[in-house]
């Protein structure tokens, strides 16, 4: 049966106006046309509510959930994975205390104490075990730098209480190009944060369960997928449960450091013996030159990378937001400094050497040396793994937020600004996960391999943020601008120097990749921006005279391949909107054209049929040429091409149908003044609504 | 500027009827509507000719060649690669003499003498050099089998003078399932023919230029691509140039064999010494059991694989076709037998051993031993490479022809029956090339590796063809049926036994793959056939009452995301075909909806705007729910969804636009009673035809 009921145009029985403000009218059909209707008013069938002004319709959850066919399976899977859709009005805005803020935003920074000392030692070990004594001085130097950066950011947070992301600070003060540079550096940094934190977390686990070591990449990818699903579900940043890993880690590490300091003072710690398995692995041999020390410093500078997170999160604190955020930042820096220097001191004092096979972390070796293979080791490693997962999670908040800012400003595709069913920035979360998984895969979840990618981007962002502040003080000359100038000047100078040191000393270890990627990413962002701006200018209405309400009547043609139900349905539709629709049959076989013409009056009645023979067997070219000729007769009128399409029951059946229609559509899409209407025919299904 | 000119519906100035039988009217526009027109009749502008009856238009070459934009670049590339389109009427039907027929159709068969003896020897060598004396007896046995098969096929050719493909013979006599089995076996055989012949041809080349050996896969792929382009261009099978490789090969090989026989009779050939490089490569060691001999026989049976080609080509011979084809087949078998047995005799007499590194062919070793490293060797190897390329080319005729038969009968997608611009079956040629390239790649162009895939399929087809003939004799009892029964019975029995021997002895070497692939391919062919048959039943008209000429007037809705030029253009089009078109704005932001509503009257005039708020932020779900509600009000009327689409200038810009429209279209395609019209907007280009 044809799906579209047949109605002769002249005697259309029911010129009723369907529509909006949708009272749903249930129509009981009589036996003959013109019979009585029964209308039952059912307000919107649960799909819509009426808006307050009565004019608009408000969609209910049912419009999102109620799907049929294969989409309902996808829907069920989706609901199972990430939960039911959340109403925009249900967004929670819990504000954080300083205690919670420290737990959530500082996890990134504090957790780097778990791998920072080790990364310094790995570089120094290249010059032999003796060079490891430099670990403590380097850690102390990095702590001084952290103090400078923290002081600087305290200024920034005060100046930008609504969010002090480097992108915003740099855009605001140094112009959009610098803003885009900061954004590019930050985006890369966030991706690497996830990869590094997850790799370090997995390393903490494999240190106590070495059997998992060969599967570390797979485990890391699984962790990223879990974080992705959790964030698509819309983890609330405020959950008290997030406090546990951070404070557990701080508590356990402080205790271990205290215990270790006492025992080393008493001289009761047995000196570290490298396991037999490490022998034969070449480690020493390089000279302890300035370059090696700079590289060790660069690797350790990763410790500063979490500072940006607190600045991003300023608006999430309880009022006064900027004050609470500042205090939290300061406390985080102090806690980090104690852990970082404490661990660096103990590993030097006990004589720990980094595992050349990367199977055990330095931290696990230290804890094992101090407390043995007992429950304390297990608890410490689990706490480390958890805080590192939380640190990775910080990027799952920051990356999508930054990319939504960028999309809002037209630097990224609009999808990045669209909040999904659970109010999360779906596109950003998925993009971050995929790129982090790529890094994990290519770097085989090696922290040492990833760090050179990490630090440079972060320090570029730092430098831009501080320079922005410097310029802001100078321009505005607000009260206290002298002090501000000094602090941010020192911050900018320090971070700039570190950026050069990091970029230079690690160039061949990986920072070349960042140096190459940042300009490419900038070009991409600015290219997208230019495109959107140009399109907005081209499409906007204000520069044209009052627009058309009604276009010229279209010329309607219906290309048909054979005389079947889809073709007849398309012709019926064409006749319903035009009194002069023409069917066009392009053929390479005059015989089939002849048989079509013979059967034509029986099925298609008075509709005109144009036969175009194509002795070169092409179908699309002659059709386009025919359209060109029509167009020349009536240049004012658009051409409406009505295509009969057959909707198969399974996707693979599309390979057996519609190939020509698809190619034709691609070509027509590029033709000016042309509209394509798809009239799908659904075989083997009962018709009706 | 809007592309569609504005015309108020009621005062349409020019209700002229555009159309067919296309007198192109050049319209000179006056300053105001209603001004005079000047019409210049230009018959079809070279794009069309008038048909003889005057009713149809006949497209000229210009409709195929005349393209603009990026398609013109593709077109130029295509014309450069495969030439200008050929008119259907220009097809050439040159008939072949026996001399030419032998050259063209027997190249596949005769060329297998170049690698057949070697493949026997490679298996025997596993039992040590002494086992190689079995080469000659096995070659003689295979020649006897060839005689039986040739006699059988002489019957088949007489019975099926219009083409004696196993697919046709088996379908005709044993039913469609057996026909499909034969087709599946043949399709696989044709693909492997290309891979084997090209590999052997490349091996002939690398035997004299060993430096090319590491690049053999690449060279093989290049040869396949050349053959593909040549066949897309439409190589005429009749070209006299095709005679050269076959007769050159026959002539050179016969001379060498004669020379070799004389010299071995005189005892002047130095005994073969295996080069030092072969030492240390384990070869012997296996016992010379029955299984090994059967495997050697199976590998050698490849020699029979070209017989089908002559049968396929019967209609191409000069009349009386079947007589000439039979004679050609007989002569080909005789020539092949002399070459095959001759080479097998000489390699045994001279004591040639196969190169375990596969770098030199046995044939090149033999020629080198007889004539030295001179010009004769080079000429012989070049002739071998050329005839093997010609043998591969045979499949480029057979595979597309068979797949066009299958497509015509509904077993393959219709594209396989469509003849491209050069009258070649484009889809079949490309499919064959891709599969052959895949085989070359995975088997690293190794003839020995490919042969086990080859022989089984061919012998399945032989068996079915002979069994079909057997059944035909029995059923028809035409004059001479007793003799026919005996000959084809012997043929069927022999080929069946060989099929089992080949399938069994090579099972683990590769025939398992064919045994697995044949049923899969059959299932695919029959699944496609079932689908087409079912669809034809569902779509055909004869089983429905007289069809609709005019459908019910559609409900027209225009989903709009924002108020810009594409949206206005879509609304203007909607208004031109319906007096009650409604614009629908689904939004997750009430503020933008409000601003849209404010600007609405200025730009969109009296067109109704429906705002649907979506607090779950989904766009597609609420729109579909709205359509459902509309549909319930008027179940008889189809819904026409008019989509404004923006046509970017570069393909990659599509990533930044139209994503939602694309997803919406996919969903609407599956919705019954729904028509989608794309109204493309082309920015930054001048309007007009």
XYZ file of C-alpha atoms in Angstrom, chain B residues 96-107 243 247 310 317 328:
17
model
C 38.318 -13.611 -33.847
C 40.039 -16.023 -36.145
C 41.351 -19.248 -34.654
C 44.895 -17.839 -34.684
C 43.904 -14.784 -32.705
C 41.558 -16.763 -30.479
C 44.387 -19.098 -29.537
C 46.591 -16.148 -28.642
C 43.991 -14.443 -26.498
C 41.994 -17.149 -24.767
C 44.742 -19.725 -24.355
C 47.315 -17.443 -22.808
C 49.003 -12.048 -30.307
C 53.244 -16.623 -30.051
C 38.056 -20.563 -24.252
C 34.923 -16.403 -32.552
C 41.288 -23.616 -30.886
